[in-house]
Coordinates of N, CA and C in Angstrom, one line a residue:
Chain K
X1 N 5.3 73.5 82.1 CA 5.5 72.1 81.6 C 5.5 72.1 80.1
X2 N 6.3 71.3 79.5 CA 6.4 71.3 78.1 C 5.4 70.2 77.5
X3 N 5.0 70.5 76.3 CA 4.1 69.5 75.6 C 4.9 68.2 75.4
X4 N 4.2 67.1 75.3 CA 4.8 65.9 75.0 C 5.2 65.9 73.5
X5 N 6.3 65.1 73.2 CA 6.8 65.2 71.8 C 6.2 64.1 70.9
X6 N 5.6 64.5 69.8 CA 5.1 63.5 68.9 C 5.6 63.9 67.5
X7 N 5.7 62.9 66.6 CA 6.2 63.2 65.2 C 5.1 64.0 64.6
X8 N 5.4 65.0 63.8 CA 4.4 65.9 63.1 C 3.5 65.1 62.2
X9 N 4.0 64.1 61.5 CA 3.2 63.3 60.6 C 3.7 61.9 60.4
X10 N 2.7 61.0 60.1 CA 3.0 59.6 59.8 C 2.1 59.3 58.6
X11 N 2.4 58.2 57.9 CA 1.5 57.8 56.8 C 1.6 56.3 56.6
X12 N 0.6 55.8 56.0 CA 0.6 54.3 55.7 C -0.5 54.0 54.7
X13 N -0.4 52.9 54.0 CA -1.3 52.5 53.0 C -2.4 51.7 53.7
X14 N -3.6 51.6 53.1 CA -4.7 50.8 53.7 C -4.2 49.4 54.0
X15 N -4.6 48.9 55.1 CA -4.2 47.5 55.5 C -2.9 47.4 56.3
X16 N -2.1 48.5 56.2 CA -0.8 48.5 56.9 C -1.0 48.9 58.3
X17 N 0.1 48.8 59.1 CA 0.1 49.3 60.5 C 1.0 50.5 60.6
X18 N 0.6 51.4 61.5 CA 1.5 52.6 61.8 C 1.5 52.7 63.3
X19 N 2.6 53.3 63.7 CA 2.8 53.6 65.2 C 3.2 55.0 65.4
X20 N 2.5 55.7 66.3 CA 2.8 57.1 66.7 C 3.4 57.1 68.1
X21 N 4.5 57.7 68.2 CA 5.2 57.8 69.5 C 4.9 59.1 70.2
X22 N 5.1 59.1 71.5 CA 4.7 60.2 72.4 C 5.8 60.2 73.5
X23 N 6.7 61.1 73.5 CA 7.8 61.1 74.4 C 7.7 62.2 75.4
X24 N 7.7 61.8 76.7 CA 7.7 62.8 77.8 C 8.9 62.7 78.6
X25 N 8.7 62.7 79.9 CA 9.8 62.7 80.9 C 9.4 61.9 82.1
X26 N 10.3 61.9 83.1 CA 10.1 61.2 84.3 C 9.0 61.9 85.2
X27 N 8.6 63.1 84.8 CA 7.6 63.9 85.5 C 6.2 63.6 85.0
X28 N 6.1 62.9 83.9 CA 4.8 62.6 83.3 C 4.7 61.2 82.8
X29 N 4.9 60.9 81.5 CA 4.8 59.6 81.0 C 5.5 58.5 81.7
X30 N 6.8 58.8 82.1 CA 7.6 57.8 82.8 C 7.2 57.4 84.2
X31 N 6.4 58.3 84.8 CA 6.0 58.0 86.2 C 4.6 57.5 86.4
X32 N 3.7 57.7 85.4 CA 2.3 57.3 85.6 C 1.8 56.5 84.4
X33 N 0.9 55.6 84.7 CA 0.2 54.8 83.6 C -1.1 55.6 83.3
X34 N -1.0 56.9 83.1 CA -2.2 57.7 82.9 C -2.0 58.4 81.5
X35 N -1.6 57.6 80.5 CA -1.5 58.1 79.1 C -2.7 57.7 78.4
X36 N -3.2 58.7 77.7 CA -4.4 58.5 76.8 C -4.2 59.1 75.4
X37 N -5.0 58.6 74.5 CA -4.8 59.0 73.1 C -6.2 59.5 72.5
X38 N -6.1 60.5 71.7 CA -7.3 61.1 71.1 C -7.2 61.2 69.6
X39 N -8.3 61.0 68.9 CA -8.4 61.1 67.5 C -9.2 62.4 67.2
X40 N -8.7 63.2 66.3 CA -9.5 64.4 65.9 C -9.5 64.5 64.4
X41 N -10.6 64.1 63.7 CA -10.8 64.3 62.3 C -10.9 65.8 62.1
X42 N -10.7 66.3 60.9 CA -10.8 67.8 60.6 C -12.1 68.3 60.9
X43 N -12.1 69.5 61.6 CA -13.3 70.2 61.9 C -14.2 69.6 63.0
X44 N -13.7 68.6 63.7 CA -14.5 68.0 64.7 C -13.8 68.0 66.1
X45 N -14.6 67.7 67.2 CA -14.0 67.6 68.5 C -13.2 66.3 68.6
X46 N -12.1 66.3 69.4 CA -11.4 65.1 69.7 C -12.3 64.0 70.3
X47 N -11.8 62.7 70.1 CA -12.5 61.6 70.7 C -11.5 60.7 71.4
X48 N -11.8 60.2 72.5 CA -10.9 59.3 73.3 C -10.8 57.9 72.6
X49 N -9.6 57.5 72.4 CA -9.3 56.2 71.7 C -8.7 55.2 72.6
X50 N -7.8 55.7 73.5 CA -7.1 54.8 74.4 C -7.0 55.5 75.8
X51 N -7.1 54.8 76.9 CA -6.9 55.4 78.2 C -6.1 54.5 79.1
X52 N -5.4 55.1 80.1 CA -4.5 54.3 80.9 C -3.6 53.4 80.1
X53 N -2.9 54.0 79.2 CA -1.9 53.3 78.3 C -2.4 52.4 77.3
X54 N -3.3 51.4 77.7 CA -3.7 50.4 76.7 C -5.1 49.9 76.8
X55 N -6.0 50.8 77.3 CA -7.4 50.4 77.4 C -8.2 51.1 76.4
X56 N -9.1 50.4 75.8 CA -10.0 51.0 74.7 C -11.4 51.2 75.3
X57 N -12.0 52.4 75.1 CA -13.4 52.6 75.5 C -14.2 51.7 74.6
X58 N -15.4 51.4 75.0 CA -16.3 50.6 74.2 C -16.6 51.4 72.9
X59 N -16.7 50.7 71.8 CA -16.9 51.3 70.5 C -15.7 51.6 69.7
X60 N -14.5 51.6 70.4 CA -13.2 51.8 69.6 C -12.7 50.5 69.1
X61 N -12.5 50.4 67.8 CA -12.0 49.1 67.2 C -10.8 48.6 67.8
X62 N -10.6 47.2 67.9 CA -9.4 46.7 68.5 C -8.2 46.8 67.6
X63 N -8.4 47.5 66.4 CA -7.2 47.8 65.6 C -6.3 48.9 66.3
X64 N -6.9 49.5 67.3 CA -6.2 50.6 68.0 C -5.6 50.0 69.3
X65 N -4.3 50.1 69.5 CA -3.7 49.6 70.7 C -2.6 50.6 71.2
X66 N -2.4 50.5 72.5 CA -1.4 51.4 73.1 C -0.4 50.7 74.0
X67 N 0.8 51.3 74.1 CA 1.8 50.7 75.0 C 2.7 51.8 75.5
X68 N 3.6 51.4 76.4 CA 4.5 52.4 77.0 C 5.8 51.7 77.4
X69 N 6.9 52.4 77.2 CA 8.2 51.9 77.7 C 9.0 53.1 78.1
X70 N 9.3 53.1 79.4 CA 10.0 54.3 80.0 C 9.2 55.6 79.8
X71 N 9.9 56.6 79.2 CA 9.2 57.9 79.0 C 8.5 58.0 77.7
X72 N 8.4 56.9 77.0 CA 7.7 57.0 75.7 C 6.5 56.0 75.6
X73 N 5.4 56.6 75.2 CA 4.2 55.9 74.9 C 4.0 55.8 73.4
X74 N 3.2 54.8 73.0 CA 3.0 54.6 71.6 C 1.5 54.2 71.3
X75 N 1.0 54.6 70.2 CA -0.3 54.2 69.7 C 0.0 53.5 68.4
X76 N -0.6 52.3 68.3 CA -0.4 51.5 67.0 C -1.8 51.3 66.4
X77 N -1.9 51.6 65.1 CA -3.1 51.4 64.4 C -2.8 50.3 63.3
X78 N -3.5 49.2 63.5 CA -3.3 48.1 62.5 C -4.4 48.0 61.5
X79 N -4.2 47.4 60.4 CA -5.2 47.3 59.4 C -5.8 48.7 59.0
X80 N -4.9 49.6 58.7 CA -5.3 51.0 58.4 C -6.5 51.1 57.4
X81 N -7.4 52.0 57.8 CA -8.5 52.3 56.9 C -8.6 53.8 56.6
X82 N -9.2 54.1 55.5 CA -9.3 55.5 55.1 C -9.9 56.4 56.2
X83 N -10.8 55.8 56.9 CA -11.5 56.6 58.0 C -10.6 56.9 59.2
X84 N -9.4 56.3 59.2 CA -8.5 56.6 60.3 C -7.7 57.9 60.1
X85 N -7.8 58.4 58.9 CA -7.1 59.7 58.6 C -7.6 60.8 59.5
X86 N -6.7 61.3 60.4 CA -7.0 62.3 61.4 C -5.8 62.8 62.1
X87 N -5.9 63.8 63.0 CA -4.9 64.2 63.9 C -5.0 63.3 65.1
X88 N -3.9 62.9 65.7 CA -3.9 62.1 66.9 C -3.0 62.8 68.0
X89 N -3.5 62.8 69.2 CA -2.9 63.5 70.3 C -2.7 62.5 71.5
X90 N -1.6 62.6 72.1 CA -1.4 61.8 73.4 C -1.6 62.8 74.5
X91 N -1.8 62.3 75.7 CA -1.9 63.1 76.9 C -1.4 62.3 78.1
X92 N -0.9 63.0 79.1 CA -0.4 62.3 80.3 C -0.7 63.2 81.5
X93 N -0.9 62.5 82.6 CA -1.0 63.2 83.9 C 0.5 63.6 84.3
X94 N 0.6 64.6 85.1 CA 2.0 65.1 85.4 C 2.2 65.2 86.9
X95 N 3.4 65.3 87.4 CA 3.7 65.4 88.8 C 3.2 66.7 89.4
X96 N 2.8 67.6 88.6 CA 2.2 68.9 89.1 C 0.7 68.8 89.3
X97 N 0.2 67.5 89.2 CA -1.2 67.3 89.4 C -2.0 68.0 88.3
X98 N -1.4 68.1 87.1 CA -2.1 68.7 85.9 C -2.0 67.6 84.8
X99 N -2.5 68.0 83.6 CA -2.4 67.1 82.5 C -1.7 67.9 81.4
X100 N -1.0 67.2 80.4 CA -0.4 67.8 79.3 C -0.7 67.0 78.1
X101 N -0.8 67.7 76.9 CA -1.0 67.0 75.6 C 0.3 67.0 74.8
X102 N 0.3 66.1 73.9 CA 1.4 66.1 72.9 C 1.1 67.1 71.8
X103 N 2.1 67.4 70.9 CA 1.9 68.4 69.9 C 1.0 67.9 68.8
X104 N 0.7 66.7 68.7 CA -0.2 66.2 67.7 C 0.5 65.5 66.5
X105 N -0.1 64.5 65.9 CA 0.5 63.8 64.7 C -0.6 63.7 63.7
X106 N -0.3 64.1 62.5 CA -1.2 64.0 61.4 C -1.0 62.7 60.7
X107 N -2.0 61.8 60.7 CA -2.0 60.5 60.0 C -2.6 60.7 58.6
X108 N -1.8 60.3 57.6 CA -2.3 60.3 56.3 C -2.4 58.8 55.8
X109 N -3.6 58.5 55.3 CA -3.8 57.1 54.7 C -3.6 57.3 53.2
X110 N -2.5 56.7 52.7 CA -2.2 56.9 51.3 C -3.2 56.2 50.3
Chain A
X1 N -26.4 58.9 79.0 CA -25.3 59.3 78.1 C -24.8 60.7 78.5
X2 N -23.4 60.7 78.7 CA -22.8 61.9 79.1 C -22.8 63.0 78.0
X3 N -23.2 64.2 78.3 CA -23.3 65.2 77.3 C -22.7 66.5 77.9
X4 N -21.9 67.2 77.1 CA -21.4 68.5 77.5 C -21.8 69.5 76.4
X5 N -22.6 70.4 76.7 CA -23.2 71.3 75.8 C -22.6 72.7 76.1
X6 N -21.9 73.3 75.1 CA -21.2 74.5 75.3 C -22.0 75.7 74.7
X7 N -21.7 76.9 75.2 CA -22.3 78.1 74.7 C -21.8 78.4 73.3
X8 N -22.5 79.3 72.7 CA -22.2 79.6 71.3 C -21.0 80.5 71.0
X9 N -20.6 80.6 69.8 CA -19.4 81.4 69.3 C -19.5 82.8 69.8
X10 N -18.4 83.4 70.0 CA -18.3 84.8 70.5 C -17.3 85.6 69.7
X11 N -17.6 86.8 69.4 CA -16.7 87.7 68.7 C -16.6 88.9 69.6
X12 N -15.4 89.2 70.1 CA -15.2 90.3 71.1 C -14.0 91.1 70.6
X13 N -13.9 92.3 71.3 CA -12.8 93.2 71.0 C -11.7 93.0 72.1
X14 N -10.4 93.3 71.8 CA -9.4 93.3 72.8 C -9.8 94.2 74.0
X15 N -9.5 93.6 75.2 CA -9.8 94.4 76.4 C -11.1 94.0 77.0
X16 N -12.0 93.4 76.3 CA -13.3 93.1 76.8 C -13.2 91.8 77.7
X17 N -14.3 91.6 78.5 CA -14.4 90.4 79.3 C -15.3 89.4 78.6
X18 N -15.2 88.2 79.1 CA -16.0 87.1 78.5 C -16.1 86.0 79.4
X19 N -17.2 85.3 79.5 CA -17.5 84.1 80.2 C -18.2 83.1 79.3
X20 N -17.6 82.0 79.1 CA -18.3 80.9 78.3 C -18.7 79.8 79.2
X21 N -19.7 79.0 78.8 CA -20.2 78.0 79.7 C -20.3 76.6 79.1
X22 N -20.5 75.7 79.9 CA -20.5 74.2 79.5 C -21.5 73.5 80.5
X23 N -22.6 73.0 80.0 CA -23.6 72.4 80.8 C -23.4 70.9 80.7
X24 N -23.2 70.2 81.8 CA -23.1 68.8 81.8 C -24.4 68.1 82.1
X25 N -24.6 66.9 81.5 CA -25.8 66.2 81.8 C -25.5 64.7 81.6
X26 N -26.4 63.8 82.1 CA -26.2 62.4 82.0 C -25.3 61.8 83.0
X27 N -24.9 62.5 84.0 CA -24.0 62.0 85.0 C -24.1 62.9 86.3
X28 N -23.5 62.5 87.4 CA -23.5 63.3 88.6 C -22.5 64.4 88.5
X29 N -22.9 65.6 88.2 CA -22.0 66.7 87.9 C -21.0 67.0 89.0
X30 N -21.4 66.8 90.3 CA -20.5 67.1 91.4 C -19.4 66.1 91.6
X31 N -19.4 65.0 91.0 CA -18.5 63.9 91.2 C -17.4 63.7 90.2
X32 N -17.3 64.5 89.2 CA -16.3 64.4 88.2 C -15.6 65.7 87.9
X33 N -14.3 65.6 87.7 CA -13.5 66.8 87.3 C -14.0 67.3 85.9
X34 N -14.2 68.6 85.7 CA -14.5 69.1 84.4 C -13.6 70.3 84.2
X35 N -13.2 70.5 82.9 CA -12.3 71.6 82.6 C -12.3 72.0 81.2
X36 N -11.2 72.7 80.8 CA -11.1 73.3 79.5 C -9.8 73.0 78.7
X37 N -9.9 72.9 77.4 CA -8.8 72.7 76.5 C -8.8 73.7 75.4
X38 N -7.7 74.3 75.2 CA -7.6 75.3 74.1 C -7.0 74.7 72.8
X39 N -7.5 75.1 71.7 CA -7.0 74.8 70.4 C -6.9 76.1 69.5
X40 N -5.8 76.6 69.4 CA -5.6 77.8 68.6 C -5.7 77.4 67.1
X41 N -6.0 78.3 66.2 CA -6.2 78.0 64.8 C -5.0 77.2 64.2
X42 N -5.3 76.1 63.7 CA -4.3 75.2 63.0 C -3.2 74.6 64.0
X43 N -3.5 74.7 65.3 CA -2.5 74.2 66.3 C -3.1 73.0 67.1
X44 N -2.3 72.6 68.0 CA -2.6 71.4 68.8 C -3.4 71.8 70.0
X45 N -3.7 70.7 70.8 CA -4.5 70.8 72.0 C -3.6 71.3 73.2
X46 N -4.2 72.2 74.1 CA -3.5 72.6 75.3 C -4.5 72.5 76.5
X47 N -4.0 71.7 77.5 CA -4.8 71.5 78.7 C -4.7 72.8 79.5
X48 N -5.9 73.4 79.8 CA -5.9 74.7 80.5 C -6.0 74.5 82.1
X49 N -7.0 73.7 82.5 CA -7.3 73.6 83.9 C -8.6 72.9 84.1
X50 N -8.8 72.5 85.4 CA -10.0 71.8 85.7 C -10.6 72.2 87.1
X51 N -11.8 71.9 87.3 CA -12.4 72.1 88.6 C -13.2 70.9 89.1
X52 N -13.3 70.6 90.3 CA -14.1 69.5 90.9 C -15.3 70.2 91.5
X53 N -16.4 70.1 90.8 CA -17.6 70.9 91.3 C -18.0 70.5 92.7
X54 N -17.7 69.3 93.2 CA -18.1 68.9 94.5 C -17.6 69.8 95.6
X55 N -16.3 70.3 95.5 CA -15.7 71.1 96.5 C -15.0 72.3 95.9
X56 N -15.1 72.5 94.6 CA -14.5 73.7 93.9 C -13.0 73.7 93.9
X57 N -12.4 72.5 94.2 CA -10.9 72.4 94.0 C -10.6 72.7 92.5
X58 N -9.7 73.6 92.3 CA -9.4 74.0 90.9 C -7.9 73.9 90.7
X59 N -7.5 73.4 89.5 CA -6.1 73.3 89.1 C -5.9 73.9 87.8
X60 N -4.8 74.6 87.6 CA -4.5 75.3 86.3 C -3.1 74.9 85.8
X61 N -3.1 74.8 84.5 CA -1.8 74.6 83.8 C -1.0 75.9 84.1
X62 N 0.4 75.8 84.4 CA 1.2 77.0 84.6 C 1.0 78.0 83.5
X63 N 0.8 77.5 82.3 CA 0.7 78.4 81.1 C -0.6 79.3 81.2
X64 N -1.6 78.9 81.9 CA -2.9 79.6 82.0 C -3.2 80.2 83.4
X65 N -2.4 79.8 84.4 CA -2.6 80.4 85.7 C -2.6 81.9 85.7
X66 N -3.6 82.5 86.2 CA -3.6 84.0 86.2 C -4.1 84.6 85.0
X67 N -4.3 83.8 83.9 CA -4.8 84.3 82.6 C -6.3 84.1 82.5
X68 N -6.8 83.1 83.1 CA -8.2 82.8 83.0 C -8.7 82.3 84.4
X69 N -10.0 82.2 84.5 CA -10.7 81.7 85.7 C -11.7 80.6 85.4
X70 N -11.5 79.5 86.1 CA -12.4 78.4 85.9 C -13.3 78.3 87.1
X71 N -14.6 78.2 86.9 CA -15.6 78.1 88.0 C -16.7 77.1 87.6
X72 N -17.5 76.8 88.6 CA -18.7 76.0 88.3 C -19.8 76.3 89.2
X73 N -21.0 76.1 88.7 CA -22.3 76.3 89.5 C -23.0 74.9 89.6
X74 N -22.8 74.2 90.7 CA -23.3 72.8 90.7 C -24.8 72.8 90.7
X75 N -25.5 73.9 91.1 CA -26.9 74.0 91.2 C -27.5 73.8 89.8
X76 N -26.8 74.2 88.7 CA -27.3 74.1 87.4 C -26.3 73.3 86.5
X77 N -25.4 72.6 87.1 CA -24.5 71.6 86.4 C -23.8 72.3 85.3
X78 N -23.2 73.4 85.6 CA -22.5 74.2 84.5 C -21.2 74.7 85.0
X79 N -20.2 74.5 84.1 CA -18.9 75.0 84.3 C -18.6 76.2 83.4
X80 N -17.7 77.1 83.9 CA -17.4 78.3 83.1 C -15.9 78.5 82.9
X81 N -15.6 79.3 81.9 CA -14.2 79.7 81.6 C -14.4 81.2 81.4
X82 N -13.5 82.0 82.1 CA -13.7 83.4 82.1 C -12.4 84.2 81.9
X83 N -12.5 85.3 81.1 CA -11.4 86.2 80.9 C -11.8 87.6 81.4
X84 N -10.9 88.3 82.0 CA -11.2 89.7 82.4 C -10.8 90.7 81.4
X85 N -9.8 90.4 80.6 CA -9.4 91.3 79.5 C -8.8 90.5 78.4
X86 N -9.6 90.3 77.3 CA -9.2 89.5 76.2 C -8.1 90.1 75.4
X87 N -7.3 89.2 74.8 CA -6.2 89.6 73.9 C -6.5 88.9 72.5
X88 N -5.9 89.4 71.5 CA -6.1 88.8 70.2 C -5.5 87.4 70.2
X89 N -4.5 87.1 71.0 CA -4.0 85.8 71.1 C -4.9 84.8 71.8
X90 N -6.0 85.2 72.4 CA -7.0 84.3 73.0 C -7.9 83.7 71.9
X91 N -7.8 84.2 70.7 CA -8.6 83.6 69.6 C -8.3 82.1 69.4
X92 N -9.3 81.3 69.6 CA -9.1 79.9 69.6 C -10.5 79.2 69.7
X93 N -10.5 77.9 69.5 CA -11.6 77.0 69.9 C -11.3 76.5 71.3
X94 N -12.3 76.6 72.1 CA -12.2 76.1 73.5 C -13.2 75.0 73.7
X95 N -12.6 73.8 74.2 CA -13.4 72.6 74.4 C -13.6 72.4 75.9
X96 N -14.8 72.1 76.3 CA -15.1 71.7 77.6 C -14.8 70.2 77.7
X97 N -14.2 69.7 78.7 CA -13.8 68.3 78.9 C -14.2 67.8 80.2
X98 N -14.6 66.5 80.3 CA -14.9 65.9 81.6 C -13.9 64.7 81.8
X99 N -13.3 64.7 82.9 CA -12.4 63.6 83.2 C -13.2 62.4 83.7
X100 N -12.6 61.2 83.5 CA -13.1 60.0 84.1 C -11.9 59.4 84.9
X101 N -12.2 58.6 85.8 CA -11.1 58.0 86.6 C -11.1 56.5 86.6
X102 N -10.0 55.9 86.3 CA -9.9 54.4 86.2 C -9.0 53.9 87.4
X103 N -8.5 52.7 87.2 CA -7.7 52.1 88.2 C -6.4 52.8 88.6
X104 N -5.9 53.5 87.6 CA -4.6 54.2 87.9 C -4.7 55.7 88.0
X105 N -5.8 56.2 87.7 CA -6.0 57.7 87.8 C -7.0 58.2 86.8
X106 N -7.0 59.5 86.6 CA -8.0 60.2 85.8 C -7.5 60.6 84.4
X107 N -8.4 60.8 83.5 CA -8.0 61.2 82.1 C -9.2 61.9 81.5
X108 N -8.9 62.7 80.4 CA -10.0 63.4 79.7 C -10.8 62.4 78.9
X109 N -12.0 62.2 79.2 CA -12.8 61.2 78.6 C -13.9 61.7 77.6
X110 N -14.5 62.8 78.0 CA -15.6 63.4 77.2 C -15.3 64.8 76.8
X111 N -15.8 65.2 75.6 CA -15.5 66.5 75.0 C -16.8 67.2 74.6
X112 N -16.9 68.5 74.9 CA -18.0 69.2 74.3 C -17.8 69.5 72.9
X113 N -18.7 70.2 72.3 CA -18.6 70.5 70.8 C -17.7 71.6 70.5
X114 N -17.3 72.4 71.5 CA -16.3 73.5 71.3 C -17.0 74.8 71.2
X115 N -16.4 75.9 71.7 CA -16.9 77.2 71.6 C -15.8 78.1 70.9
X116 N -16.1 78.6 69.8 CA -15.1 79.4 69.0 C -15.1 80.9 69.6
X117 N -14.0 81.3 70.0 CA -13.8 82.7 70.5 C -12.9 83.5 69.6
X118 N -13.4 84.5 69.0 CA -12.6 85.4 68.1 C -12.4 86.7 68.8
X119 N -11.2 87.2 68.9 CA -10.9 88.5 69.5 C -10.2 89.3 68.4
X120 N -10.9 90.4 68.0 CA -10.4 91.2 67.0 C -10.9 92.6 67.1
X121 N -10.1 93.6 66.8 CA -10.5 95.0 66.8 C -11.2 95.4 65.5

């Protein structure tokens, strides 16, 4: 199975919004509402930010939101803050009963 | 509070065997999928496989099938990742992960602190 496709990098200024895309196929993103997103600041373990496309775990700010259309899922971060600077990864369940991650996107807050 | 505590860093030589561990606490160990994610230096996350400790049902990513073995000892709430013959390309950070299940299915919800494995002659 191939990794999901994410842009290598995105950037935005404090207060702005950014959107990170995650493109898969009909064997994963397109067939299941089991897309999740993770934040990984440098040197730390990843943290769950969004699950089941658009649900936030408790403690995750509502500035983070998720959506999906067809084979592409998206993570939107509004009201960017310096602390949001990190790598972001999407993940999806697959038709092989396994999971797959995206290649990761580095978010830079200008 | 769910906690996944992994074993410490390892430095091994090519061809050696290795088994790293992950102890789960704060939840019913037998009722949740637990598995492993690889992150090679400077690279992204790769889902390796998972095990359901309740019945030992195990699933592997095609990329890792036959390359590693995932197991669990439910008597001590511990999952393992094992290699029989390490290669330099196995050098990476390995994260233990626990899945949670919602209305539409399961997802990686919790992460251990990571175990760094260095394979070098």
